[in-house]
Amino acid sequence: PTSVEIKLQKMLQHLDLNCASIDMIIDNNDNYVFLEINATGQFTYHSVFNNTYLDKEIALSLKTLYESYEKQN
């Protein structure tokens, strides 16, 4: 829900984070319950179980950025 998203964005700003993985659950009364925040982000679950290979995409993007930087210098 938008209200939860706004609260999470404010928390990220307060913690000076631009990327993180946030673990939450929904209780029996449909309340969103915050469990933890992983500042380094954890995406292995999504990469493996959803076949998104996000870790590979991030590595390839970083490689491309590095190669571009190297060509400029």
PDB file of N, CA and C in Angstrom:
ATOM      1  N   PRO A   1       0.819  -1.205   0.000  1.00  0.00           N
ATOM      2  CA  PRO A   1       0.000   0.000   0.000  1.00  0.00           C
ATOM      3  C   PRO A   1       0.863   1.270   0.000  1.00  0.00           C
ATOM      4  N   THR A   2       0.320   2.312  -0.515  1.00  0.00           N
ATOM      5  CA  THR A   2       1.048   3.578  -0.612  1.00  0.00           C
ATOM      6  C   THR A   2       1.512   4.071   0.749  1.00  0.00           C
ATOM      7  N   SER A   3       0.690   3.925   1.762  1.00  0.00           N
ATOM      8  CA  SER A   3       1.062   4.414   3.097  1.00  0.00           C
ATOM      9  C   SER A   3       2.306   3.689   3.622  1.00  0.00           C
ATOM     10  N   VAL A   4       2.418   2.407   3.378  1.00  0.00           N
ATOM     11  CA  VAL A   4       3.585   1.635   3.807  1.00  0.00           C
ATOM     12  C   VAL A   4       4.797   2.049   2.975  1.00  0.00           C
ATOM     13  N   GLU A   5       4.607   2.222   1.685  1.00  0.00           N
ATOM     14  CA  GLU A   5       5.693   2.637   0.802  1.00  0.00           C
ATOM     15  C   GLU A   5       6.280   3.981   1.239  1.00  0.00           C
ATOM     16  N   ILE A   6       5.427   4.912   1.568  1.00  0.00           N
ATOM     17  CA  ILE A   6       5.877   6.240   2.009  1.00  0.00           C
ATOM     18  C   ILE A   6       6.694   6.128   3.298  1.00  0.00           C
ATOM     19  N   LYS A   7       6.218   5.329   4.235  1.00  0.00           N
ATOM     20  CA  LYS A   7       6.942   5.154   5.498  1.00  0.00           C
ATOM     21  C   LYS A   7       8.310   4.520   5.253  1.00  0.00           C
ATOM     22  N   LEU A   8       8.361   3.548   4.362  1.00  0.00           N
ATOM     23  CA  LEU A   8       9.635   2.894   4.066  1.00  0.00           C
ATOM     24  C   LEU A   8      10.600   3.860   3.373  1.00  0.00           C
ATOM     25  N   GLN A   9      10.081   4.674   2.474  1.00  0.00           N
ATOM     26  CA  GLN A   9      10.928   5.663   1.806  1.00  0.00           C
ATOM     27  C   GLN A   9      11.503   6.658   2.810  1.00  0.00           C
ATOM     28  N   LYS A  10      10.680   7.089   3.762  1.00  0.00           N
ATOM     29  CA  LYS A  10      11.154   8.015   4.792  1.00  0.00           C
ATOM     30  C   LYS A  10      12.230   7.362   5.651  1.00  0.00           C
ATOM     31  N   MET A  11      12.054   6.087   5.961  1.00  0.00           N
ATOM     32  CA  MET A  11      13.043   5.373   6.758  1.00  0.00           C
ATOM     33  C   MET A  11      14.362   5.274   5.987  1.00  0.00           C
ATOM     34  N   LEU A  12      14.295   4.955   4.697  1.00  0.00           N
ATOM     35  CA  LEU A  12      15.510   4.874   3.881  1.00  0.00           C
ATOM     36  C   LEU A  12      16.220   6.220   3.826  1.00  0.00           C
ATOM     37  N   GLN A  13      15.467   7.294   3.681  1.00  0.00           N
ATOM     38  CA  GLN A  13      16.057   8.632   3.661  1.00  0.00           C
ATOM     39  C   GLN A  13      16.722   8.946   5.001  1.00  0.00           C
ATOM     40  N   HIS A  14      16.031   8.613   6.083  1.00  0.00           N
ATOM     41  CA  HIS A  14      16.568   8.864   7.419  1.00  0.00           C
ATOM     42  C   HIS A  14      17.867   8.099   7.637  1.00  0.00           C
ATOM     43  N   LEU A  15      17.956   6.898   7.113  1.00  0.00           N
ATOM     44  CA  LEU A  15      19.148   6.066   7.263  1.00  0.00           C
ATOM     45  C   LEU A  15      20.193   6.349   6.183  1.00  0.00           C
ATOM     46  N   ASP A  16      19.865   7.283   5.294  1.00  0.00           N
ATOM     47  CA  ASP A  16      20.757   7.659   4.198  1.00  0.00           C
ATOM     48  C   ASP A  16      21.101   6.459   3.315  1.00  0.00           C
ATOM     49  N   LEU A  17      20.076   5.684   2.971  1.00  0.00           N
ATOM     50  CA  LEU A  17      20.236   4.518   2.105  1.00  0.00           C
ATOM     51  C   LEU A  17      19.492   4.759   0.796  1.00  0.00           C
ATOM     52  N   ASN A  18      20.133   4.390  -0.304  1.00  0.00           N
ATOM     53  CA  ASN A  18      19.431   4.483  -1.586  1.00  0.00           C
ATOM     54  C   ASN A  18      19.089   3.105  -2.138  1.00  0.00           C
ATOM     55  N   CYS A  19      19.520   2.074  -1.419  1.00  0.00           N
ATOM     56  CA  CYS A  19      19.215   0.705  -1.825  1.00  0.00           C
ATOM     57  C   CYS A  19      19.227  -0.177  -0.585  1.00  0.00           C
ATOM     58  N   ALA A  20      18.263  -1.035  -0.468  1.00  0.00           N
ATOM     59  CA  ALA A  20      18.206  -1.959   0.664  1.00  0.00           C
ATOM     60  C   ALA A  20      17.139  -3.008   0.391  1.00  0.00           C
ATOM     61  N   SER A  21      17.258  -4.108   1.092  1.00  0.00           N
ATOM     62  CA  SER A  21      16.198  -5.122   1.076  1.00  0.00           C
ATOM     63  C   SER A  21      15.466  -5.032   2.405  1.00  0.00           C
ATOM     64  N   ILE A  22      14.157  -5.004   2.326  1.00  0.00           N
ATOM     65  CA  ILE A  22      13.334  -4.846   3.523  1.00  0.00           C
ATOM     66  C   ILE A  22      12.462  -6.082   3.668  1.00  0.00           C
ATOM     67  N   ASP A  23      12.515  -6.680   4.845  1.00  0.00           N
ATOM     68  CA  ASP A  23      11.701  -7.855   5.124  1.00  0.00           C
ATOM     69  C   ASP A  23      10.496  -7.437   5.955  1.00  0.00           C
ATOM     70  N   MET A  24       9.322  -7.861   5.491  1.00  0.00           N
ATOM     71  CA  MET A  24       8.072  -7.551   6.185  1.00  0.00           C
ATOM     72  C   MET A  24       7.167  -8.769   6.114  1.00  0.00           C
ATOM     73  N   ILE A  25       6.211  -8.791   7.001  1.00  0.00           N
ATOM     74  CA  ILE A  25       5.151  -9.803   6.938  1.00  0.00           C
ATOM     75  C   ILE A  25       3.804  -9.092   7.080  1.00  0.00           C
ATOM     76  N   ILE A  26       2.763  -9.780   6.738  1.00  0.00           N
ATOM     77  CA  ILE A  26       1.402  -9.280   6.947  1.00  0.00           C
ATOM     78  C   ILE A  26       0.760 -10.186   7.988  1.00  0.00           C
ATOM     79  N   ASP A  27       0.294  -9.585   9.084  1.00  0.00           N
ATOM     80  CA  ASP A  27      -0.293 -10.394  10.149  1.00  0.00           C
ATOM     81  C   ASP A  27      -1.733 -10.788   9.814  1.00  0.00           C
ATOM     82  N   ASN A  28      -2.364 -11.488  10.727  1.00  0.00           N
ATOM     83  CA  ASN A  28      -3.726 -11.992  10.503  1.00  0.00           C
ATOM     84  C   ASN A  28      -4.773 -10.892  10.381  1.00  0.00           C
ATOM     85  N   ASN A  29      -4.402  -9.671  10.793  1.00  0.00           N
ATOM     86  CA  ASN A  29      -5.320  -8.536  10.692  1.00  0.00           C
ATOM     87  C   ASN A  29      -4.968  -7.637   9.510  1.00  0.00           C
ATOM     88  N   ASP A  30      -4.164  -8.158   8.597  1.00  0.00           N
ATOM     89  CA  ASP A  30      -3.716  -7.426   7.400  1.00  0.00           C
ATOM     90  C   ASP A  30      -2.873  -6.204   7.712  1.00  0.00           C
ATOM     91  N   ASN A  31      -2.172  -6.235   8.846  1.00  0.00           N
ATOM     92  CA  ASN A  31      -1.227  -5.173   9.182  1.00  0.00           C
ATOM     93  C   ASN A  31       0.141  -5.554   8.648  1.00  0.00           C
ATOM     94  N   TYR A  32       0.837  -4.579   8.074  1.00  0.00           N
ATOM     95  CA  TYR A  32       2.197  -4.812   7.597  1.00  0.00           C
ATOM     96  C   TYR A  32       3.144  -4.644   8.771  1.00  0.00           C
ATOM     97  N   VAL A  33       3.980  -5.648   9.001  1.00  0.00           N
ATOM     98  CA  VAL A  33       4.894  -5.634  10.136  1.00  0.00           C
ATOM     99  C   VAL A  33       6.326  -5.639   9.605  1.00  0.00           C
ATOM    100  N   PHE A  34       7.079  -4.606   9.964  1.00  0.00           N
ATOM    101  CA  PHE A  34       8.478  -4.491   9.575  1.00  0.00           C
ATOM    102  C   PHE A  34       9.304  -5.471  10.386  1.00  0.00           C
ATOM    103  N   LEU A  35      10.177  -6.243   9.716  1.00  0.00           N
ATOM    104  CA  LEU A  35      11.056  -7.176  10.416  1.00  0.00           C
ATOM    105  C   LEU A  35      12.497  -6.681  10.454  1.00  0.00           C
ATOM    106  N   GLU A  36      13.048  -6.351   9.291  1.00  0.00           N
ATOM    107  CA  GLU A  36      14.437  -5.912   9.251  1.00  0.00           C
ATOM    108  C   GLU A  36      14.741  -5.239   7.923  1.00  0.00           C
ATOM    109  N   ILE A  37      15.880  -4.566   7.923  1.00  0.00           N
ATOM    110  CA  ILE A  37      16.377  -3.956   6.692  1.00  0.00           C
ATOM    111  C   ILE A  37      17.812  -4.415   6.492  1.00  0.00           C
ATOM    112  N   ASN A  38      18.129  -4.825   5.279  1.00  0.00           N
ATOM    113  CA  ASN A  38      19.477  -5.252   4.922  1.00  0.00           C
ATOM    114  C   ASN A  38      20.062  -4.165   4.024  1.00  0.00           C
ATOM    115  N   ALA A  39      20.936  -3.380   4.586  1.00  0.00           N
ATOM    116  CA  ALA A  39      21.456  -2.215   3.870  1.00  0.00           C
ATOM    117  C   ALA A  39      22.222  -2.581   2.606  1.00  0.00           C
ATOM    118  N   THR A  40      22.829  -3.739   2.572  1.00  0.00           N
ATOM    119  CA  THR A  40      23.580  -4.125   1.380  1.00  0.00           C
ATOM    120  C   THR A  40      22.680  -4.749   0.333  1.00  0.00           C
ATOM    121  N   GLY A  41      21.463  -5.023   0.703  1.00  0.00           N
ATOM    122  CA  GLY A  41      20.533  -5.641  -0.231  1.00  0.00           C
ATOM    123  C   GLY A  41      20.805  -7.126  -0.358  1.00  0.00           C
ATOM    124  N   GLN A  42      19.770  -7.882  -0.454  1.00  0.00           N
ATOM    125  CA  GLN A  42      19.898  -9.320  -0.655  1.00  0.00           C
ATOM    126  C   GLN A  42      18.902  -9.717  -1.727  1.00  0.00           C
ATOM    127  N   PHE A  43      19.423 -10.225  -2.813  1.00  0.00           N
ATOM    128  CA  PHE A  43      18.543 -10.538  -3.933  1.00  0.00           C
ATOM    129  C   PHE A  43      18.767 -11.940  -4.470  1.00  0.00           C
ATOM    130  N   THR A  44      19.510 -12.767  -3.731  1.00  0.00           N
ATOM    131  CA  THR A  44      19.779 -14.130  -4.193  1.00  0.00           C
ATOM    132  C   THR A  44      18.481 -14.906  -4.375  1.00  0.00           C
ATOM    133  N   TYR A  45      17.562 -14.767  -3.445  1.00  0.00           N
ATOM    134  CA  TYR A  45      16.291 -15.480  -3.541  1.00  0.00           C
ATOM    135  C   TYR A  45      15.609 -15.173  -4.865  1.00  0.00           C
ATOM    136  N   HIS A  46      15.518 -13.892  -5.203  1.00  0.00           N
ATOM    137  CA  HIS A  46      14.856 -13.498  -6.440  1.00  0.00           C
ATOM    138  C   HIS A  46      15.632 -13.979  -7.658  1.00  0.00           C
ATOM    139  N   SER A  47      16.947 -13.898  -7.583  1.00  0.00           N
ATOM    140  CA  SER A  47      17.772 -14.318  -8.712  1.00  0.00           C
ATOM    141  C   SER A  47      17.594 -15.802  -9.001  1.00  0.00           C
ATOM    142  N   VAL A  48      17.628 -16.606  -7.962  1.00  0.00           N
ATOM    143  CA  VAL A  48      17.584 -18.054  -8.137  1.00  0.00           C
ATOM    144  C   VAL A  48      16.165 -18.560  -8.381  1.00  0.00           C
ATOM    145  N   PHE A  49      15.250 -18.196  -7.512  1.00  0.00           N
ATOM    146  CA  PHE A  49      13.919 -18.790  -7.572  1.00  0.00           C
ATOM    147  C   PHE A  49      13.000 -18.154  -8.608  1.00  0.00           C
ATOM    148  N   ASN A  50      13.322 -16.943  -9.042  1.00  0.00           N
ATOM    149  CA  ASN A  50      12.497 -16.296 -10.066  1.00  0.00           C
ATOM    150  C   ASN A  50      13.214 -16.188 -11.406  1.00  0.00           C
ATOM    151  N   ASN A  51      14.398 -16.780 -11.474  1.00  0.00           N
ATOM    152  CA  ASN A  51      15.183 -16.782 -12.714  1.00  0.00           C
ATOM    153  C   ASN A  51      15.417 -15.386 -13.274  1.00  0.00           C
ATOM    154  N   THR A  52      15.617 -14.402 -12.405  1.00  0.00           N
ATOM    155  CA  THR A  52      15.887 -13.046 -12.881  1.00  0.00           C
ATOM    156  C   THR A  52      17.380 -12.800 -13.029  1.00  0.00           C
ATOM    157  N   TYR A  53      18.197 -13.572 -12.312  1.00  0.00           N
ATOM    158  CA  TYR A  53      19.647 -13.444 -12.359  1.00  0.00           C
ATOM    159  C   TYR A  53      20.088 -11.989 -12.151  1.00  0.00           C
ATOM    160  N   LEU A  54      19.463 -11.358 -11.182  1.00  0.00           N
ATOM    161  CA  LEU A  54      19.740  -9.960 -10.879  1.00  0.00           C
ATOM    162  C   LEU A  54      21.209  -9.742 -10.553  1.00  0.00           C
ATOM    163  N   ASP A  55      21.816 -10.673  -9.840  1.00  0.00           N
ATOM    164  CA  ASP A  55      23.231 -10.534  -9.506  1.00  0.00           C
ATOM    165  C   ASP A  55      24.091 -10.470 -10.761  1.00  0.00           C
ATOM    166  N   LYS A  56      23.772 -11.262 -11.759  1.00  0.00           N
ATOM    167  CA  LYS A  56      24.521 -11.243 -13.018  1.00  0.00           C
ATOM    168  C   LYS A  56      24.301  -9.914 -13.748  1.00  0.00           C
ATOM    169  N   GLU A  57      23.071  -9.425 -13.741  1.00  0.00           N
ATOM    170  CA  GLU A  57      22.770  -8.146 -14.408  1.00  0.00           C
ATOM    171  C   GLU A  57      23.512  -6.994 -13.747  1.00  0.00           C
ATOM    172  N   ILE A  58      23.587  -7.003 -12.428  1.00  0.00           N
ATOM    173  CA  ILE A  58      24.315  -5.957 -11.719  1.00  0.00           C
ATOM    174  C   ILE A  58      25.798  -6.035 -12.056  1.00  0.00           C
ATOM    175  N   ALA A  59      26.355  -7.240 -12.055  1.00  0.00           N
ATOM    176  CA  ALA A  59      27.772  -7.409 -12.382  1.00  0.00           C
ATOM    177  C   ALA A  59      28.068  -6.933 -13.803  1.00  0.00           C
ATOM    178  N   LEU A  60      27.216  -7.273 -14.749  1.00  0.00           N
ATOM    179  CA  LEU A  60      27.424  -6.844 -16.134  1.00  0.00           C
ATOM    180  C   LEU A  60      27.320  -5.324 -16.269  1.00  0.00           C
ATOM    181  N   SER A  61      26.403  -4.717 -15.550  1.00  0.00           N
ATOM    182  CA  SER A  61      26.266  -3.259 -15.578  1.00  0.00           C
ATOM    183  C   SER A  61      27.501  -2.583 -14.996  1.00  0.00           C
ATOM    184  N   LEU A  62      28.002  -3.127 -13.890  1.00  0.00           N
ATOM    185  CA  LEU A  62      29.208  -2.565 -13.290  1.00  0.00           C
ATOM    186  C   LEU A  62      30.406  -2.726 -14.220  1.00  0.00           C
ATOM    187  N   LYS A  63      30.492  -3.860 -14.892  1.00  0.00           N
ATOM    188  CA  LYS A  63      31.577  -4.084 -15.846  1.00  0.00           C
ATOM    189  C   LYS A  63      31.510  -3.066 -16.980  1.00  0.00           C
ATOM    190  N   THR A  64      30.303  -2.841 -17.492  1.00  0.00           N
ATOM    191  CA  THR A  64      30.122  -1.872 -18.573  1.00  0.00           C
ATOM    192  C   THR A  64      30.511  -0.473 -18.120  1.00  0.00           C
ATOM    193  N   LEU A  65      30.092  -0.091 -16.918  1.00  0.00           N
ATOM    194  CA  LEU A  65      30.466   1.224 -16.380  1.00  0.00           C
ATOM    195  C   LEU A  65      31.976   1.351 -16.221  1.00  0.00           C
ATOM    196  N   TYR A  66      32.597   0.296 -15.719  1.00  0.00           N
ATOM    197  CA  TYR A  66      34.044   0.321 -15.532  1.00  0.00           C
ATOM    198  C   TYR A  66      34.762   0.449 -16.868  1.00  0.00           C
ATOM    199  N   GLU A  67      34.343  -0.324 -17.850  1.00  0.00           N
ATOM    200  CA  GLU A  67      34.965  -0.268 -19.170  1.00  0.00           C
ATOM    201  C   GLU A  67      34.792   1.113 -19.802  1.00  0.00           C
ATOM    202  N   SER A  68      33.629   1.704 -19.622  1.00  0.00           N
ATOM    203  CA  SER A  68      33.385   3.039 -20.127  1.00  0.00           C
ATOM    204  C   SER A  68      34.301   4.055 -19.450  1.00  0.00           C
ATOM    205  N   TYR A  69      34.456   3.913 -18.153  1.00  0.00           N
ATOM    206  CA  TYR A  69      35.348   4.791 -17.390  1.00  0.00           C
ATOM    207  C   TYR A  69      36.781   4.642 -17.867  1.00  0.00           C
ATOM    208  N   GLU A  70      37.209   3.410 -18.061  1.00  0.00           N
ATOM    209  CA  GLU A  70      38.582   3.139 -18.501  1.00  0.00           C
ATOM    210  C   GLU A  70      38.866   3.757 -19.873  1.00  0.00           C
ATOM    211  N   LYS A  71      37.898   3.730 -20.756  1.00  0.00           N
ATOM    212  CA  LYS A  71      38.081   4.309 -22.096  1.00  0.00           C
ATOM    213  C   LYS A  71      38.226   5.827 -22.031  1.00  0.00           C
ATOM    214  N   GLN A  72      37.569   6.446 -21.065  1.00  0.00           N
ATOM    215  CA  GLN A  72      37.600   7.897 -20.936  1.00  0.00           C
ATOM    216  C   GLN A  72      38.891   8.382 -20.284  1.00  0.00           C
ATOM    217  N   ASN A  73      39.565   7.516 -19.567  1.00  0.00           N
ATOM    218  CA  ASN A  73      40.774   7.937 -18.823  1.00  0.00           C
ATOM    219  C   ASN A  73      42.021   7.325 -19.392  1.00  0.00           C
TER     220      ASN A  73
END
